[in-house]
XYZ file of C-alpha atoms in Angstrom:
323
model
C 0.000 0.000 0.000
C 1.348 3.377 -1.017
C 1.331 6.458 1.187
C 2.527 10.013 0.775
C 5.934 8.735 1.843
C 6.051 5.698 -0.483
C 5.393 2.062 0.480
C 3.887 1.696 3.930
C 6.905 -0.263 5.127
C 9.098 2.767 4.447
C 7.009 5.332 6.325
C 9.421 7.250 8.570
C 9.214 6.317 12.233
C 8.369 9.866 13.301
C 5.332 9.884 11.002
C 3.990 6.792 12.741
C 3.950 8.843 15.941
C 1.340 11.279 14.598
C -1.770 10.927 16.750
C -5.401 11.909 16.340
C -4.936 14.845 18.722
C -2.350 16.280 16.320
C -4.738 15.996 13.388
C -7.746 17.441 15.235
C -5.667 20.353 16.435
C -4.293 21.060 12.966
C -7.679 20.786 11.233
C -9.326 23.090 13.789
C -6.641 25.777 13.516
C -6.732 25.575 9.711
C -10.528 25.863 9.763
C -10.693 28.777 12.210
C -7.633 30.668 10.990
C -6.676 31.619 14.541
C -4.933 29.679 17.291
C -6.952 31.412 20.003
C -10.323 30.508 18.527
C -9.200 26.943 17.899
C -8.011 26.645 21.511
C -11.481 27.659 22.741
C -13.181 25.060 20.557
C -10.728 22.363 21.580
C -10.975 23.431 25.240
C -7.210 23.763 25.436
C -4.865 26.601 26.294
C -3.210 28.471 23.452
C 0.258 27.257 24.525
C -1.046 23.669 24.413
C -2.362 24.157 20.878
C 0.908 25.746 19.783
C 2.881 22.873 21.307
C 0.718 20.290 19.540
C 1.140 22.058 16.195
C 4.892 22.259 16.686
C 4.984 18.527 17.447
C 2.985 17.757 14.308
C 5.262 19.817 12.080
C 8.327 18.067 13.506
C 6.745 14.648 13.011
C 5.522 15.495 9.504
C 8.855 17.033 8.579
C 7.203 20.089 7.037
C 5.924 23.533 7.993
C 2.136 23.342 7.736
C 0.988 26.717 9.053
C 2.327 30.250 9.009
C 1.351 31.743 12.351
C 1.483 35.467 13.125
C -0.424 38.241 14.814
C -2.941 38.306 11.950
C -3.817 34.634 12.328
C -2.725 31.269 10.972
C -2.700 30.360 7.311
C -1.874 27.160 5.498
C 1.403 26.743 3.674
C 1.542 24.849 0.378
C 2.433 21.707 2.341
C -0.374 22.478 4.784
C -2.917 22.602 1.951
C -1.804 19.169 0.751
C -1.795 17.698 4.258
C -5.169 19.168 5.243
C -7.147 17.125 2.737
C -5.982 13.843 4.230
C -6.116 15.033 7.840
C -9.755 15.996 7.318
C -10.501 12.599 5.787
C -9.163 10.918 8.929
C -11.086 13.053 11.422
C -14.305 13.033 9.372
C -14.200 9.276 8.883
C -13.629 8.671 12.583
C -16.524 10.950 13.530
C -18.776 9.101 11.069
C -17.690 5.746 12.496
C -18.460 6.881 16.046
C -21.866 8.154 14.931
C -22.584 4.793 13.285
C -21.703 2.939 16.481
C -23.964 5.278 18.402
C -26.830 4.243 16.135
C -27.347 7.560 14.390
C -30.095 6.915 11.844
C -29.098 9.664 9.431
C -26.288 12.201 9.339
C -27.313 15.621 10.538
C -28.324 17.982 7.760
C -25.488 20.397 7.103
C -26.255 24.122 6.956
C -25.062 26.375 4.164
C -22.019 28.055 5.684
C -21.466 31.551 4.307
C -18.531 33.778 5.162
C -18.721 37.528 4.594
C -16.589 40.548 5.297
C -18.094 42.812 7.976
C -17.862 45.779 5.613
C -19.826 44.074 2.818
C -22.171 41.782 4.748
C -24.775 44.499 5.186
C -24.980 45.387 1.494
C -25.878 42.469 -0.800
C -26.061 39.692 1.783
C -29.448 40.540 3.387
C -31.155 40.777 -0.003
C -29.501 37.574 -1.189
C -30.537 35.701 1.960
C -34.137 36.868 1.644
C -34.291 35.523 -1.912
C -32.507 32.305 -0.939
C -35.013 31.769 1.849
C -37.831 32.185 -0.682
C -36.513 29.427 -2.971
C -35.138 27.152 -0.234
C -37.312 27.655 2.808
C -36.022 24.539 4.592
C -32.327 25.393 4.276
C -30.378 26.150 7.440
C -27.952 29.021 6.929
C -24.971 29.907 9.075
C -23.290 33.309 8.614
C -19.747 34.066 9.728
C -18.159 37.522 9.518
C -14.403 37.908 9.851
C -11.429 39.617 8.207
C -10.695 38.415 4.684
C -7.606 36.375 5.614
C -9.520 34.446 8.281
C -12.431 33.760 5.934
C -10.159 32.456 3.184
C -8.364 30.159 5.602
C -11.704 28.792 6.789
C -12.873 28.322 3.203
C -9.704 26.473 2.239
C -10.046 24.291 5.333
C -13.616 23.332 4.449
C -15.179 25.229 7.357
C -17.111 27.485 4.953
C -18.910 26.653 1.709
C -18.683 30.071 0.087
C -17.249 33.483 0.944
C -18.314 36.981 -0.025
C -14.990 38.745 0.134
C -11.935 39.986 -1.714
C -9.227 38.369 -3.760
C -6.012 38.014 -1.776
C -2.337 37.597 -2.609
C -1.509 34.444 -4.609
C -0.288 32.476 -1.580
C -3.729 32.776 0.036
C -5.609 31.924 -3.155
C -4.178 28.408 -3.547
C -7.099 26.087 -4.251
C -9.634 28.946 -4.363
C -11.501 30.664 -7.200
C -12.763 34.254 -7.343
C -15.727 35.637 -9.286
C -16.124 39.416 -9.384
C -19.471 40.808 -8.235
C -18.712 44.503 -7.884
C -16.030 46.930 -6.786
C -16.227 49.503 -4.040
C -14.486 52.707 -3.091
C -13.524 54.330 0.178
C -15.404 57.327 1.511
C -14.943 59.535 4.574
C -18.003 60.195 6.730
C -18.767 62.274 9.819
C -21.732 63.131 12.007
C -24.142 65.860 10.905
C -22.870 69.183 12.234
C -19.226 68.094 12.143
C -16.763 70.978 11.564
C -15.728 69.461 8.209
C -19.243 68.686 6.980
C -20.716 70.662 4.125
C -17.501 72.094 2.704
C -14.707 70.976 0.423
C -11.831 69.582 2.467
C -8.500 67.901 1.847
C -7.207 64.618 3.203
C -4.811 66.661 5.354
C -7.777 68.412 7.002
C -8.965 65.104 8.448
C -5.780 64.808 10.511
C -7.169 67.452 12.842
C -9.730 64.924 14.061
C -9.676 61.334 15.384
C -9.771 58.726 12.623
C -11.794 55.491 12.644
C -10.194 52.996 10.249
C -10.208 49.301 9.417
C -7.860 47.046 11.351
C -4.267 46.584 10.248
C -3.635 44.010 7.532
C -7.079 44.285 5.894
C -7.699 45.451 2.327
C -9.653 48.578 3.395
C -6.764 49.491 5.696
C -4.236 49.090 2.872
C -6.441 51.285 0.681
C -6.677 53.893 3.470
C -2.903 53.970 3.878
C -2.494 54.276 0.101
C -4.960 57.190 0.017
C -2.937 59.129 2.586
C 0.359 58.243 0.897
C -0.889 59.640 -2.425
C -1.306 62.951 -0.629
C 2.132 62.784 0.934
C 0.742 61.888 4.356
C 0.851 59.016 6.828
C -1.825 57.803 9.174
C -1.366 59.429 12.586
C -1.113 57.797 15.997
C -4.247 57.503 18.116
C -6.289 55.622 15.520
C -9.493 53.801 16.394
C -9.227 50.485 14.526
C -12.307 48.315 14.065
C -14.214 46.245 11.518
C -17.366 46.442 13.622
C -19.757 48.784 11.847
C -21.844 49.377 14.966
C -18.773 50.481 16.935
C -17.562 52.764 14.149
C -21.020 54.263 13.712
C -21.384 54.874 17.440
C -18.012 56.589 17.730
C -18.716 58.883 14.776
C -22.184 59.843 15.998
C -20.859 60.791 19.439
C -17.663 62.631 18.512
C -15.835 64.622 15.845
C -14.134 61.477 14.543
C -13.816 60.844 10.809
C -14.765 57.342 9.686
C -12.907 56.001 6.651
C -14.954 53.114 5.305
C -16.344 51.588 2.140
C -19.244 53.276 0.402
C -21.559 50.323 0.784
C -20.780 49.869 4.474
C -22.099 53.366 5.150
C -24.875 53.385 2.558
C -27.829 52.912 4.925
C -26.417 55.414 7.430
C -26.029 57.983 4.662
C -29.568 57.355 3.427
C -30.944 57.722 6.963
C -29.001 60.929 7.565
C -27.071 59.383 10.449
C -23.752 60.407 8.865
C -22.636 62.755 6.115
C -20.101 62.118 3.405
C -17.121 64.448 3.256
C -16.210 66.078 -0.026
C -12.739 64.519 -0.180
C -11.237 63.146 -3.397
C -10.568 59.421 -2.954
C -9.968 58.335 -6.552
C -8.068 55.121 -7.018
C -9.352 53.379 -3.907
C -11.640 50.976 -5.768
C -11.428 47.373 -4.507
C -13.053 44.275 -6.103
C -15.527 42.192 -4.104
C -16.724 38.788 -5.230
C -17.576 35.179 -4.502
C -14.839 32.766 -3.454
C -15.131 28.988 -3.571
C -12.830 25.998 -3.428
C -11.610 25.228 -6.946
C -11.347 21.466 -6.626
C -14.761 20.849 -5.071
C -18.016 20.700 -6.982
C -20.345 23.257 -5.442
C -23.574 22.021 -3.914
C -26.932 22.979 -5.385
C -27.428 25.303 -2.410
C -24.171 27.141 -3.098
C -25.016 27.418 -6.796
C -28.432 28.886 -5.961
C -26.834 31.391 -3.588
C -24.216 32.482 -6.134
C -26.844 32.808 -8.875
C -28.871 35.068 -6.597
C -25.806 37.199 -5.857
C -25.129 37.621 -9.572
C -28.685 38.843 -10.141
C -28.651 41.516 -7.434
C -28.232 44.906 -9.133
C -25.277 47.029 -8.076
C -24.214 50.481 -9.167
C -21.690 51.146 -11.939
C -18.593 51.062 -9.747
C -17.557 47.632 -10.984
C -17.821 48.863 -14.580
C -15.499 51.717 -13.636
C -13.106 49.174 -12.143
C -13.108 46.951 -15.226
C -12.815 49.734 -17.773
C -10.655 52.174 -15.828
């Protein structure tokens, strides 16, 4: 019998020492994209999870995860290893369920990942339509930064993601279909000193800034916007991806919120915030549907993606495609 290491008789001794706890730990971290979240699910301490991962990488003879302050992501070797590690843990769980006399496997929900800054735009309308055509479908929504969502998608913890294309190393095994593109805007509360007049990017530095967290695409776009004007983001930033937090800060202070146009669309329509007259050309970012390339999408995923394609958006994506 052949294995990844050749004939079974030639499997290195250290590989034979890989245990189920190593595989469960690895699969959970790969699925969640964060050691801390995986530790909570596994009911272990973070140091214990880190130790188990280190042991696995030594035994496997390969680096499987890149771990940093922005989370954990699979390496090329990790992507290859994950498929088989999941097969082991899934098969064992199914065997235990069979012994327990489970009549039928539990019906799996449609697991959708979405960026916090885009979830409030097309997702509610898409879910309403999906509910109309598939009333009995359970749906589970997860919002996280793009890197975390892509790691979860690659690990099989999500079925589809509404997010952004990432650098090539994060797109291994994933496909991207453009839905629309969005631009950054700067918003303030009604009555703000900068509201109602033409202002420069430099003028915003006189006030607290609410921005996306470090390492996210909106944050990169924000930094690029300031750099194009010969400026750098100041100290004392309020960093968040939580729209409710950002909205609350802006409504109660003279802070300037730098966000995507669609994230603030309802607040602008309701008069909760006002858009500053600040040129922000060149900050357009593509948003689309991401799926695993190698897997055939379920009928539920196909229905959801079809609905997303049919939702009308403004012309921003045309501007993106045609310059």
